[in-house]
Amino acid sequence: MPSGINLLYKADFARGGDSAGRENRVVDIVAVHGLNENLIEAWTHPETGTLWLQDFLPESIPAARVLTFGYDSSPSSFCGPACADTIQKHANTLVASLQGDRSLEGCDNRPIIFVCHGLGGVTSSQVQHLYTVFVSTYAILFFGTPHDRVDSASWLTPDTAPQSGSPVRSRQHSHERNSLVSDDDSNTLQIITEQFAPLMKKFRIFFFWEELPTKFGNNMQFLVEEDSAAPSMDNTERCGIDATHSGMVKFSTSNSSSYRTVIAALARYCNDAPAVIARRWEKELETLARTRSNDASEIVGPDFEIHLDRFTSSYKNNILEEHRNKYFFPPHDTNPKFVGRQDILSMIQKTLFSSESIPSERRQRRFVVFGMGGCGKTELSSKFAEDNKDRYHAVFTIRAENLETAKESFADIGKRGGLEATESAGKYWLSQLRKPWLLIIDNADNPDLDLQDLFPRGNLGHVLVTTKNPDFRIHGTAGSIELKGLREEEALHLLLERAQIPRPWDATTESSGQEISKALGYLALALVQAGTAVFRKLCDLKDYLNFHNLYWSKRGARSPSIGEVEEKRAKRGEDIIYSAFDFSFEYLRAKNTSISQDAVQILNIVGFYHFENIRVDIFTRAIENRRKSIAMSTAKSIGGRMLNAVVSRLHPPHMLPQFLKGGLEALNPYRVREALHELYALSLINYDGRNASFSLHPLVHSWARDRLSHGEKAVWAQIALNTLTESILLPPEDAEELHAEYRKDLLPHLDKCLAACPMQTRNLDDKLGRVQLALAKLLQQTLLFIVRDQAVSAAKCGYVYAERGRFTEGALYLSMVKDILVQTLGYENEKTMIATLGLAGVCWGLGRLEEAIELQKRVVQARSKVLGPENHDTLVAMDQLGRSFWLHGEYQEALQLQQVTTNRMKASLGYEHPDTLAALDNLGVTLGSWHRFHESMEIHKQVLFAREKNLGRTDLETLTTLNNLAMALLDLGKLFEAKKIMEEVVEQRQLKLGKEHPWTLWAICNLAKVMIELGRLKEAETLLIDGIAAGIRSLSDDHLGVLMGRGQLARVYARQGRAKEAEILTLEVIDKVASSRGQEHPDYIYALFKLAQLYEQQGKFEKAIDACENALQRANTRLTTRHPLYKKIDSYINALRGLLLSEELDLNTANAGGSIHKSPKLRNLPHTKTW
């Protein structure tokens, strides 16, 4: 094999992710072999022929270029007096070859990771004294490289053991070998190691040592002892490889434990290297530029520096391309006219970024900014994020006003990181992010808030907390600071800048400004409000204090006494700011224009919303929906319009703002935008241009609500809720994805509204009685209109909560809807049936299974009676009920109903109708539950053929059928077919739904089931452990999918001989299944059966019998004695009893002095190879 550099794999940009900037993410992995090896065979498994650097590594790290270096590795050249010269010669060749290759590829400064075996690591160590390689090297993996001594005789005569599988070159004769053994070899190695040690701290180092000895004739010994291969050094990693010295760099499968350890390290290094090496080259270039500039300016003068700057600027732009900020979501955009606080910003920056800020152990750096409302904490955090944007890969904000908004913020991070939109997924993504990140936890004011719970785990990242609560400063691991008023000159500057008074400022202006600043306590928010009032000509600068003092006196405010407590001082600060708001508001109200009135009403409304991310289209959608409603009513016939006229007279007035009332001409979305501009002009709201939303400062928000009287609060809270519900559409008009995103953003505002204005519906039967209710339907239409409006609002609230997984609130409001509709329209009305089905779905989400089934039964009965048993809607409801029976473990009821449903659907809808195919797919699953596996497989194949033809192979519905088919094949023992299909389903669901979507995780669990049956236990274990962790993040610890995953993991442990771990895990699963699904559910019975088999495996026959008896007792309720599982458990327990009786007879015989007849333990047991 020739010497020099050989390319094994060229980085695949397309597989590495987004094409933009991918080339800057590439890393060169350079493999250097040891003695008696060459650049290919050194890394190739002798039995399988697998070259892991080429066959396995690119699958895990597609954005890495893989090269090997070959050289004359005959042992004689490395031994004796010429050893040092030989090593230096090979090092020079390696550098020259590497530099030439990288120069031709245009990647001179690309990060390098060396993978070295044996004495090849010594060559790589010597390479690091060469400048360009040193700067670009990020990590070195040493496999069995000696660092303090070497036995030359051992390197010359290895009789390689069969398991190592390394082809060895012809050995030297013994007399030659003996003459080469010299102390010079170890001395040379010691010198190189000492030279390399100071450089080592610049790299990530991973030492691997051999755990199996190599055969030398009749002897076995280690070529490199552990203490030499993996010396104890700070900031290095160490691990043993279960192989001989030669075999430790040859892997036959990508699932081996040793390979997974190696590839995990390489993947981590490849992820982190680009940013680190980019910064390293930037610093080196700056140093080089300064040196060359000094030298050149002495020769040719200062003009030379201009050309050098162009070179370094161009290079820095390229090298820093990949390190630019990718996620930037501060609390809000920084005002370009931000004033002051530079000393504090510099202090926070120095504290967070200084390597000496935490002298003890490395930990997550958190800084707390606390102070009274209005002092500018949020603005400061936004400014810090803006100033340091390029130092962070990601900047996110947690809205910490309450637990729900904090959860939503983390869920958004999880979604942006490619995981599920859950709180735990967001925290997990941050904790795993190896690039620098900043988390701003804003407005963490509630003393009951568990602030510690909001910090992502791990010791990475920076956290900046803003709070009014001084007690939270204990969480500042890097420090804290109390933010007070601005400095006098900063306050004056902010006031006059906001007032837009041109410079230079005369003495009178500065004097008036200083008086105002002092009176306003140098508080930034009050100064902004005052400056805006002057700019908008509400008053002159010199008159502002007179107006402010007027509103101050109306509030009954006073100056604080010397002994006043901190709480009253904070209240005084709020009064100062509130008085500034009062002045602006009175000006707005006094204008008395339609625009100013709309602005006042919007301010009244948003006081009952959450103060952040108030979408403008809350109001514009409400207007558009009102317009559509009016347009539909005017488009009717003359008779219809006359009826509408009568109805409108009976309908009570809507509690809505003025801009949502009137005819089509009055309902204009521009009214909202003009009103919002008025509020923005007075600095009462701040626009967020990214998503057409606005926010209020928390003090503006509380002031907007607090200034209303008790009666006014009740009215405007109801108007605020009605405005929200007017903007929401119910199915089927809400089908577009934009509507779903809108409803997600609506949730915090809905929470606030309903807290201020709880929705209550009265039971009309109790209020009026049945006779009066019947009369009311004819004579008291106004009352019924009120009730109908309540039902619509409750339906919209329930729909939003159910969609977001808030099933408890969803059930509350949908129950209201169902009760109202039953009382006013009856069970057999279609609207009542739709609402009942919606409530049933939410009950499923809550685990109230019996209640859900009863609701679905009622709908099936009503639709069968009103629409007929063959009606499409009736059949759909029957299919849903059949699936509910199956999920609840009522397999007999499910099978009977699904067979009737599918026969009717095929007759009335046709075989290939989507609803028919869905019902058939459900029937196939139920047949599988009855162990009718062949019938199940045939049905799934038929459905697959139709769905693949109509929808395509990768449609989500088709993937569901593929999943079901794979499970039928698994039950029939067709394992390789099942494996191929499940791998396809997992891959496609990951692409379409995401890696941690519940359906993706379910598919991973099913793939693991197949792997277990194939005996690929390590792969199954890895799939399950990762899947369970993701399931807990995306779902919950007690979710059915997580429990099923744990059950499969217990099977893996049992087959691996880890019986105790399997038993503990199985008992946990049984306990949680009993709590969530009930002790009569087949899943509980099946888990008991698995437990019995596990006890049998351990020889605990009495416990096994107890578990089976418990299972049979529970099975009578739902499974019944006809089910195959019941029969299997019954047969199994009889065999166990017979075996136990036989052992007792043997024991009695032994006690009586007779001989014992030994028989295999499991001879009489049926085949139970399910573990």
Coordinates of N, CA and C in Angstrom, one line a residue, residues 1 119-120 217 239 308 315 411 462 470 480 513 533 593 623 646 650 686 769 775 945 963 1060 1130:
M1 N 0.9 -1.2 0.0 CA 0.0 0.0 0.0 C 0.9 1.2 0.0
L119 N 2.0 3.4 17.9 CA 3.1 4.4 17.7 C 2.7 5.4 16.7
G120 N 1.6 5.2 15.9 CA 1.2 6.3 15.1 C 0.8 7.5 15.8
G217 N 3.7 -16.2 21.2 CA 4.1 -17.6 21.3 C 3.1 -18.3 22.3
C239 N -10.9 5.5 28.3 CA -11.9 4.4 28.2 C -11.1 3.1 27.7
L308 N -2.9 44.8 4.5 CA -3.0 43.7 5.5 C -4.4 43.6 6.1
Y315 N -10.6 37.3 5.4 CA -10.5 35.9 6.0 C -11.4 35.8 7.2
A411 N -41.6 25.4 25.5 CA -42.2 24.6 24.4 C -41.8 25.2 23.1
H462 N -25.5 30.6 29.6 CA -25.6 31.8 30.5 C -27.1 32.0 30.7
P470 N -36.0 40.8 45.3 CA -34.6 40.7 45.7 C -34.2 39.4 46.2
S480 N -25.1 39.3 41.0 CA -26.4 40.0 40.9 C -26.2 41.5 41.0
G513 N -35.3 70.0 32.7 CA -35.1 68.5 32.5 C -34.6 67.9 33.8
A533 N -44.8 62.8 26.2 CA -45.8 63.8 26.3 C -45.3 65.2 25.8
T593 N -62.1 61.8 19.7 CA -62.3 61.4 18.3 C -62.6 59.9 18.3
I623 N -63.0 41.4 13.6 CA -63.7 42.3 12.7 C -64.1 41.5 11.4
V646 N -86.3 40.2 12.7 CA -87.1 39.8 14.0 C -86.1 39.3 15.0
L650 N -84.9 40.5 19.0 CA -85.0 39.7 20.2 C -83.7 39.5 20.8
N686 N -45.6 48.9 22.9 CA -44.4 48.7 22.1 C -44.7 47.7 21.0
G769 N -87.4 24.8 35.3 CA -88.2 23.6 35.3 C -88.5 23.2 33.8
L775 N -91.8 26.3 27.5 CA -92.5 27.6 27.1 C -91.5 28.7 26.7
F945 N -52.6 -1.5 0.0 CA -52.6 -1.4 -1.5 C -53.5 -0.2 -1.9
N963 N -47.3 0.3 9.7 CA -46.9 0.0 11.1 C -47.8 -1.2 11.6
K1060 N -33.0 -9.1 37.8 CA -33.5 -8.2 38.9 C -33.9 -6.9 38.3
D1130 N -54.0 -19.9 31.4 CA -54.5 -21.1 32.1 C -53.7 -22.3 31.9

